[in-house]
Amino acid sequence: MNKANTERILSTYTNESVIDASGVAQSIIEEIQKKAFDESTITKAVWKIDSLTSIINLGSEAGEYQHTDFDDIDDYNNYNTTVTLDRMGDFDISVIVNYVSTLNPKLISSTPTFSKRIEVSLTNYSLLDTLKYHHVVSY
């Protein structure tokens, strides 16, 4: 096999793994979006920011050990899992959830806001680097 063929095969695997990673990330983001915005919004509406989960408490609550137990968006903060696909193997996934500025969702907030950014990071043996996908959910 010559160098050009090897590069073409590697490029094909990389392209396929990027497409698969996009599908996996989108699936996780859709799952997260179906949850309540915050623990405090599960059963009622809130109007005050100080009713929202504090920064230090972002993450799953007691008794929520698996993603099927999660009931709000920030329960996924620091969630890690592996998804295995037939052809491309294991995709290692990590999720970070942060409050972000409502006016500039690229800016992580040091206090609660009515906007949360979901960051899904994926790695796979055929990816050249970690892929990161972001989605902002506002209340």
JSON list of N, CA and C in Angstrom, two decimals, residues 82-136:
[
{"chain": "A", "resi": 82, "resn": "THR", "atom": "N", "xyz": [-19.30, 5.91, 27.80]},
{"chain": "A", "resi": 82, "resn": "THR", "atom": "CA", "xyz": [-18.73, 5.41, 26.55]},
{"chain": "A", "resi": 82, "resn": "THR", "atom": "C", "xyz": [-19.87, 4.84, 25.72]},
{"chain": "A", "resi": 83, "resn": "VAL", "atom": "N", "xyz": [-19.90, 5.24, 24.45]},
{"chain": "A", "resi": 83, "resn": "VAL", "atom": "CA", "xyz": [-20.87, 4.70, 23.50]},
{"chain": "A", "resi": 83, "resn": "VAL", "atom": "C", "xyz": [-20.09, 3.90, 22.47]},
{"chain": "A", "resi": 84, "resn": "THR", "atom": "N", "xyz": [-20.52, 2.68, 22.23]},
{"chain": "A", "resi": 84, "resn": "THR", "atom": "CA", "xyz": [-19.83, 1.81, 21.27]},
{"chain": "A", "resi": 84, "resn": "THR", "atom": "C", "xyz": [-20.67, 1.68, 20.01]},
{"chain": "A", "resi": 85, "resn": "LEU", "atom": "N", "xyz": [-20.05, 1.99, 18.88]},
{"chain": "A", "resi": 85, "resn": "LEU", "atom": "CA", "xyz": [-20.70, 1.84, 17.58]},
{"chain": "A", "resi": 85, "resn": "LEU", "atom": "C", "xyz": [-20.04, 0.69, 16.84]},
{"chain": "A", "resi": 86, "resn": "ASP", "atom": "N", "xyz": [-20.83, -0.03, 16.06]},
{"chain": "A", "resi": 86, "resn": "ASP", "atom": "CA", "xyz": [-20.33, -1.24, 15.39]},
{"chain": "A", "resi": 86, "resn": "ASP", "atom": "C", "xyz": [-19.04, -1.00, 14.63]},
{"chain": "A", "resi": 87, "resn": "ARG", "atom": "N", "xyz": [-19.02, -0.02, 13.77]},
{"chain": "A", "resi": 87, "resn": "ARG", "atom": "CA", "xyz": [-17.88, 0.16, 12.87]},
{"chain": "A", "resi": 87, "resn": "ARG", "atom": "C", "xyz": [-16.73, 0.96, 13.49]},
{"chain": "A", "resi": 88, "resn": "MET", "atom": "N", "xyz": [-17.06, 2.01, 14.24]},
{"chain": "A", "resi": 88, "resn": "MET", "atom": "CA", "xyz": [-16.02, 2.92, 14.71]},
{"chain": "A", "resi": 88, "resn": "MET", "atom": "C", "xyz": [-15.60, 2.69, 16.17]},
{"chain": "A", "resi": 89, "resn": "GLY", "atom": "N", "xyz": [-16.20, 1.72, 16.82]},
{"chain": "A", "resi": 89, "resn": "GLY", "atom": "CA", "xyz": [-15.77, 1.37, 18.17]},
{"chain": "A", "resi": 89, "resn": "GLY", "atom": "C", "xyz": [-16.25, 2.33, 19.24]},
{"chain": "A", "resi": 90, "resn": "ASP", "atom": "N", "xyz": [-15.42, 2.52, 20.25]},
{"chain": "A", "resi": 90, "resn": "ASP", "atom": "CA", "xyz": [-15.80, 3.30, 21.43]},
{"chain": "A", "resi": 90, "resn": "ASP", "atom": "C", "xyz": [-15.61, 4.80, 21.22]},
{"chain": "A", "resi": 91, "resn": "PHE", "atom": "N", "xyz": [-16.62, 5.55, 21.63]},
{"chain": "A", "resi": 91, "resn": "PHE", "atom": "CA", "xyz": [-16.54, 7.00, 21.72]},
{"chain": "A", "resi": 91, "resn": "PHE", "atom": "C", "xyz": [-16.63, 7.32, 23.21]},
{"chain": "A", "resi": 92, "resn": "ASP", "atom": "N", "xyz": [-15.56, 7.90, 23.76]},
{"chain": "A", "resi": 92, "resn": "ASP", "atom": "CA", "xyz": [-15.57, 8.33, 25.15]},
{"chain": "A", "resi": 92, "resn": "ASP", "atom": "C", "xyz": [-16.16, 9.73, 25.20]},
{"chain": "A", "resi": 93, "resn": "ILE", "atom": "N", "xyz": [-17.13, 9.91, 26.09]},
{"chain": "A", "resi": 93, "resn": "ILE", "atom": "CA", "xyz": [-17.91, 11.14, 26.12]},
{"chain": "A", "resi": 93, "resn": "ILE", "atom": "C", "xyz": [-17.83, 11.76, 27.51]},
{"chain": "A", "resi": 94, "resn": "SER", "atom": "N", "xyz": [-17.66, 13.05, 27.55]},
{"chain": "A", "resi": 94, "resn": "SER", "atom": "CA", "xyz": [-17.77, 13.78, 28.82]},
{"chain": "A", "resi": 94, "resn": "SER", "atom": "C", "xyz": [-18.63, 15.02, 28.59]},
{"chain": "A", "resi": 95, "resn": "VAL", "atom": "N", "xyz": [-19.41, 15.34, 29.62]},
{"chain": "A", "resi": 95, "resn": "VAL", "atom": "CA", "xyz": [-20.34, 16.47, 29.53]},
{"chain": "A", "resi": 95, "resn": "VAL", "atom": "C", "xyz": [-20.02, 17.45, 30.66]},
{"chain": "A", "resi": 96, "resn": "ILE", "atom": "N", "xyz": [-19.98, 18.72, 30.31]},
{"chain": "A", "resi": 96, "resn": "ILE", "atom": "CA", "xyz": [-19.83, 19.80, 31.28]},
{"chain": "A", "resi": 96, "resn": "ILE", "atom": "C", "xyz": [-21.02, 20.73, 31.08]},
{"chain": "A", "resi": 97, "resn": "VAL", "atom": "N", "xyz": [-21.63, 21.16, 32.18]},
{"chain": "A", "resi": 97, "resn": "VAL", "atom": "CA", "xyz": [-22.73, 22.12, 32.13]},
{"chain": "A", "resi": 97, "resn": "VAL", "atom": "C", "xyz": [-22.33, 23.32, 32.98]},
{"chain": "A", "resi": 98, "resn": "ASN", "atom": "N", "xyz": [-22.42, 24.50, 32.39]},
{"chain": "A", "resi": 98, "resn": "ASN", "atom": "CA", "xyz": [-22.10, 25.75, 33.09]},
{"chain": "A", "resi": 98, "resn": "ASN", "atom": "C", "xyz": [-23.21, 26.76, 32.88]},
{"chain": "A", "resi": 99, "resn": "TYR", "atom": "N", "xyz": [-23.37, 27.65, 33.84]},
{"chain": "A", "resi": 99, "resn": "TYR", "atom": "CA", "xyz": [-24.17, 28.84, 33.60]},
{"chain": "A", "resi": 99, "resn": "TYR", "atom": "C", "xyz": [-23.35, 29.74, 32.69]},
{"chain": "A", "resi": 100, "resn": "VAL", "atom": "N", "xyz": [-24.03, 30.43, 31.78]},
{"chain": "A", "resi": 100, "resn": "VAL", "atom": "CA", "xyz": [-23.34, 31.36, 30.89]},
{"chain": "A", "resi": 100, "resn": "VAL", "atom": "C", "xyz": [-24.09, 32.68, 30.86]},
{"chain": "A", "resi": 101, "resn": "SER", "atom": "N", "xyz": [-23.39, 33.70, 30.41]},
{"chain": "A", "resi": 101, "resn": "SER", "atom": "CA", "xyz": [-24.00, 35.01, 30.25]},
{"chain": "A", "resi": 101, "resn": "SER", "atom": "C", "xyz": [-25.13, 34.92, 29.23]},
{"chain": "A", "resi": 102, "resn": "THR", "atom": "N", "xyz": [-26.27, 35.47, 29.57]},
{"chain": "A", "resi": 102, "resn": "THR", "atom": "CA", "xyz": [-27.41, 35.45, 28.65]},
{"chain": "A", "resi": 102, "resn": "THR", "atom": "C", "xyz": [-27.10, 36.26, 27.40]},
{"chain": "A", "resi": 103, "resn": "LEU", "atom": "N", "xyz": [-26.32, 37.33, 27.53]},
{"chain": "A", "resi": 103, "resn": "LEU", "atom": "CA", "xyz": [-25.99, 38.17, 26.38]},
{"chain": "A", "resi": 103, "resn": "LEU", "atom": "C", "xyz": [-24.82, 37.64, 25.57]},
{"chain": "A", "resi": 104, "resn": "ASN", "atom": "N", "xyz": [-23.96, 36.86, 26.21]},
{"chain": "A", "resi": 104, "resn": "ASN", "atom": "CA", "xyz": [-22.80, 36.29, 25.52]},
{"chain": "A", "resi": 104, "resn": "ASN", "atom": "C", "xyz": [-22.61, 34.85, 25.98]},
{"chain": "A", "resi": 105, "resn": "PRO", "atom": "N", "xyz": [-23.27, 33.89, 25.32]},
{"chain": "A", "resi": 105, "resn": "PRO", "atom": "CA", "xyz": [-23.23, 32.50, 25.79]},
{"chain": "A", "resi": 105, "resn": "PRO", "atom": "C", "xyz": [-21.86, 31.83, 25.70]},
{"chain": "A", "resi": 106, "resn": "LYS", "atom": "N", "xyz": [-20.87, 32.50, 25.15]},
{"chain": "A", "resi": 106, "resn": "LYS", "atom": "CA", "xyz": [-19.50, 31.96, 25.17]},
{"chain": "A", "resi": 106, "resn": "LYS", "atom": "C", "xyz": [-18.82, 32.25, 26.51]},
{"chain": "A", "resi": 107, "resn": "LEU", "atom": "N", "xyz": [-19.41, 33.17, 27.28]},
{"chain": "A", "resi": 107, "resn": "LEU", "atom": "CA", "xyz": [-18.82, 33.60, 28.54]},
{"chain": "A", "resi": 107, "resn": "LEU", "atom": "C", "xyz": [-19.44, 32.83, 29.70]},
{"chain": "A", "resi": 108, "resn": "ILE", "atom": "N", "xyz": [-18.62, 32.00, 30.36]},
{"chain": "A", "resi": 108, "resn": "ILE", "atom": "CA", "xyz": [-19.08, 31.25, 31.52]},
{"chain": "A", "resi": 108, "resn": "ILE", "atom": "C", "xyz": [-19.30, 32.22, 32.67]},
{"chain": "A", "resi": 109, "resn": "SER", "atom": "N", "xyz": [-20.44, 32.07, 33.34]},
{"chain": "A", "resi": 109, "resn": "SER", "atom": "CA", "xyz": [-20.81, 32.95, 34.43]},
{"chain": "A", "resi": 109, "resn": "SER", "atom": "C", "xyz": [-20.36, 32.36, 35.77]},
{"chain": "A", "resi": 110, "resn": "SER", "atom": "N", "xyz": [-19.95, 33.23, 36.67]},
{"chain": "A", "resi": 110, "resn": "SER", "atom": "CA", "xyz": [-19.55, 32.78, 38.01]},
{"chain": "A", "resi": 110, "resn": "SER", "atom": "C", "xyz": [-20.74, 32.77, 38.97]},
{"chain": "A", "resi": 111, "resn": "THR", "atom": "N", "xyz": [-21.91, 33.15, 38.46]},
{"chain": "A", "resi": 111, "resn": "THR", "atom": "CA", "xyz": [-23.15, 33.12, 39.25]},
{"chain": "A", "resi": 111, "resn": "THR", "atom": "C", "xyz": [-24.26, 32.51, 38.39]},
{"chain": "A", "resi": 112, "resn": "PRO", "atom": "N", "xyz": [-25.32, 32.01, 39.01]},
{"chain": "A", "resi": 112, "resn": "PRO", "atom": "CA", "xyz": [-26.43, 31.44, 38.23]},
{"chain": "A", "resi": 112, "resn": "PRO", "atom": "C", "xyz": [-27.05, 32.47, 37.28]},
{"chain": "A", "resi": 113, "resn": "THR", "atom": "N", "xyz": [-27.49, 31.98, 36.13]},
{"chain": "A", "resi": 113, "resn": "THR", "atom": "CA", "xyz": [-28.22, 32.79, 35.14]},
{"chain": "A", "resi": 113, "resn": "THR", "atom": "C", "xyz": [-29.34, 31.92, 34.60]},
{"chain": "A", "resi": 114, "resn": "PHE", "atom": "N", "xyz": [-30.16, 32.50, 33.75]},
{"chain": "A", "resi": 114, "resn": "PHE", "atom": "CA", "xyz": [-31.23, 31.72, 33.12]},
{"chain": "A", "resi": 114, "resn": "PHE", "atom": "C", "xyz": [-30.76, 31.07, 31.82]},
{"chain": "A", "resi": 115, "resn": "SER", "atom": "N", "xyz": [-29.45, 30.91, 31.65]},
{"chain": "A", "resi": 115, "resn": "SER", "atom": "CA", "xyz": [-28.88, 30.21, 30.49]},
{"chain": "A", "resi": 115, "resn": "SER", "atom": "C", "xyz": [-27.81, 29.23, 30.95]},
{"chain": "A", "resi": 116, "resn": "LYS", "atom": "N", "xyz": [-27.88, 28.02, 30.43]},
{"chain": "A", "resi": 116, "resn": "LYS", "atom": "CA", "xyz": [-26.88, 26.99, 30.71]},
{"chain": "A", "resi": 116, "resn": "LYS", "atom": "C", "xyz": [-26.30, 26.49, 29.39]},
{"chain": "A", "resi": 117, "resn": "ARG", "atom": "N", "xyz": [-24.98, 26.33, 29.38]},
{"chain": "A", "resi": 117, "resn": "ARG", "atom": "CA", "xyz": [-24.32, 25.79, 28.19]},
{"chain": "A", "resi": 117, "resn": "ARG", "atom": "C", "xyz": [-23.91, 24.35, 28.45]},
{"chain": "A", "resi": 118, "resn": "ILE", "atom": "N", "xyz": [-24.29, 23.50, 27.53]},
{"chain": "A", "resi": 118, "resn": "ILE", "atom": "CA", "xyz": [-23.93, 22.09, 27.56]},
{"chain": "A", "resi": 118, "resn": "ILE", "atom": "C", "xyz": [-22.73, 21.92, 26.63]},
{"chain": "A", "resi": 119, "resn": "GLU", "atom": "N", "xyz": [-21.66, 21.33, 27.14]},
{"chain": "A", "resi": 119, "resn": "GLU", "atom": "CA", "xyz": [-20.49, 21.02, 26.31]},
{"chain": "A", "resi": 119, "resn": "GLU", "atom": "C", "xyz": [-20.30, 19.51, 26.32]},
{"chain": "A", "resi": 120, "resn": "VAL", "atom": "N", "xyz": [-20.39, 18.92, 25.14]},
{"chain": "A", "resi": 120, "resn": "VAL", "atom": "CA", "xyz": [-20.19, 17.48, 24.99]},
{"chain": "A", "resi": 120, "resn": "VAL", "atom": "C", "xyz": [-18.85, 17.29, 24.28]},
{"chain": "A", "resi": 121, "resn": "SER", "atom": "N", "xyz": [-17.93, 16.58, 24.92]},
{"chain": "A", "resi": 121, "resn": "SER", "atom": "CA", "xyz": [-16.61, 16.30, 24.34]},
{"chain": "A", "resi": 121, "resn": "SER", "atom": "C", "xyz": [-16.53, 14.82, 24.01]},
{"chain": "A", "resi": 122, "resn": "LEU", "atom": "N", "xyz": [-16.01, 14.50, 22.82]},
{"chain": "A", "resi": 122, "resn": "LEU", "atom": "CA", "xyz": [-15.91, 13.11, 22.38]},
{"chain": "A", "resi": 122, "resn": "LEU", "atom": "C", "xyz": [-14.50, 12.81, 21.89]},
{"chain": "A", "resi": 123, "resn": "THR", "atom": "N", "xyz": [-14.03, 11.61, 22.24]},
{"chain": "A", "resi": 123, "resn": "THR", "atom": "CA", "xyz": [-12.77, 11.11, 21.71]},
{"chain": "A", "resi": 123, "resn": "THR", "atom": "C", "xyz": [-13.00, 9.72, 21.13]},
{"chain": "A", "resi": 124, "resn": "ASN", "atom": "N", "xyz": [-12.17, 9.37, 20.16]},
{"chain": "A", "resi": 124, "resn": "ASN", "atom": "CA", "xyz": [-12.24, 8.07, 19.49]},
{"chain": "A", "resi": 124, "resn": "ASN", "atom": "C", "xyz": [-10.86, 7.81, 18.90]},
{"chain": "A", "resi": 125, "resn": "TYR", "atom": "N", "xyz": [-10.50, 6.56, 18.77]},
{"chain": "A", "resi": 125, "resn": "TYR", "atom": "CA", "xyz": [-9.16, 6.21, 18.28]},
{"chain": "A", "resi": 125, "resn": "TYR", "atom": "C", "xyz": [-8.85, 6.82, 16.92]},
{"chain": "A", "resi": 126, "resn": "SER", "atom": "N", "xyz": [-9.86, 7.08, 16.09]},
{"chain": "A", "resi": 126, "resn": "SER", "atom": "CA", "xyz": [-9.58, 7.59, 14.74]},
{"chain": "A", "resi": 126, "resn": "SER", "atom": "C", "xyz": [-9.75, 9.10, 14.62]},
{"chain": "A", "resi": 127, "resn": "LEU", "atom": "N", "xyz": [-10.11, 9.76, 15.72]},
{"chain": "A", "resi": 127, "resn": "LEU", "atom": "CA", "xyz": [-10.19, 11.22, 15.68]},
{"chain": "A", "resi": 127, "resn": "LEU", "atom": "C", "xyz": [-8.82, 11.81, 15.96]},
{"chain": "A", "resi": 128, "resn": "LEU", "atom": "N", "xyz": [-8.49, 12.86, 15.25]},
{"chain": "A", "resi": 128, "resn": "LEU", "atom": "CA", "xyz": [-7.19, 13.49, 15.44]},
{"chain": "A", "resi": 128, "resn": "LEU", "atom": "C", "xyz": [-7.13, 14.29, 16.74]},
{"chain": "A", "resi": 129, "resn": "ASP", "atom": "N", "xyz": [-8.29, 14.71, 17.24]},
{"chain": "A", "resi": 129, "resn": "ASP", "atom": "CA", "xyz": [-8.35, 15.53, 18.44]},
{"chain": "A", "resi": 129, "resn": "ASP", "atom": "C", "xyz": [-9.72, 15.33, 19.09]},
{"chain": "A", "resi": 130, "resn": "THR", "atom": "N", "xyz": [-9.89, 15.83, 20.30]},
{"chain": "A", "resi": 130, "resn": "THR", "atom": "CA", "xyz": [-11.19, 15.79, 20.97]},
{"chain": "A", "resi": 130, "resn": "THR", "atom": "C", "xyz": [-12.15, 16.71, 20.23]},
{"chain": "A", "resi": 131, "resn": "LEU", "atom": "N", "xyz": [-13.34, 16.21, 19.94]},
{"chain": "A", "resi": 131, "resn": "LEU", "atom": "CA", "xyz": [-14.37, 17.05, 19.33]},
{"chain": "A", "resi": 131, "resn": "LEU", "atom": "C", "xyz": [-15.26, 17.59, 20.43]},
{"chain": "A", "resi": 132, "resn": "LYS", "atom": "N", "xyz": [-15.60, 18.88, 20.34]},
{"chain": "A", "resi": 132, "resn": "LYS", "atom": "CA", "xyz": [-16.46, 19.52, 21.34]},
{"chain": "A", "resi": 132, "resn": "LYS", "atom": "C", "xyz": [-17.67, 20.13, 20.65]},
{"chain": "A", "resi": 133, "resn": "TYR", "atom": "N", "xyz": [-18.82, 19.84, 21.23]},
{"chain": "A", "resi": 133, "resn": "TYR", "atom": "CA", "xyz": [-20.09, 20.37, 20.73]},
{"chain": "A", "resi": 133, "resn": "TYR", "atom": "C", "xyz": [-20.73, 21.16, 21.86]},
{"chain": "A", "resi": 134, "resn": "HIS", "atom": "N", "xyz": [-21.28, 22.33, 21.52]},
{"chain": "A", "resi": 134, "resn": "HIS", "atom": "CA", "xyz": [-21.90, 23.19, 22.52]},
{"chain": "A", "resi": 134, "resn": "HIS", "atom": "C", "xyz": [-23.36, 23.46, 22.16]},
{"chain": "A", "resi": 135, "resn": "HIS", "atom": "N", "xyz": [-24.16, 23.59, 23.21]},
{"chain": "A", "resi": 135, "resn": "HIS", "atom": "CA", "xyz": [-25.56, 23.97, 23.02]},
{"chain": "A", "resi": 135, "resn": "HIS", "atom": "C", "xyz": [-25.99, 24.77, 24.25]},
{"chain": "A", "resi": 136, "resn": "VAL", "atom": "N", "xyz": [-26.68, 25.88, 24.02]},
{"chain": "A", "resi": 136, "resn": "VAL", "atom": "CA", "xyz": [-27.15, 26.72, 25.11]},
{"chain": "A", "resi": 136, "resn": "VAL", "atom": "C", "xyz": [-28.65, 26.53, 25.26]}
]
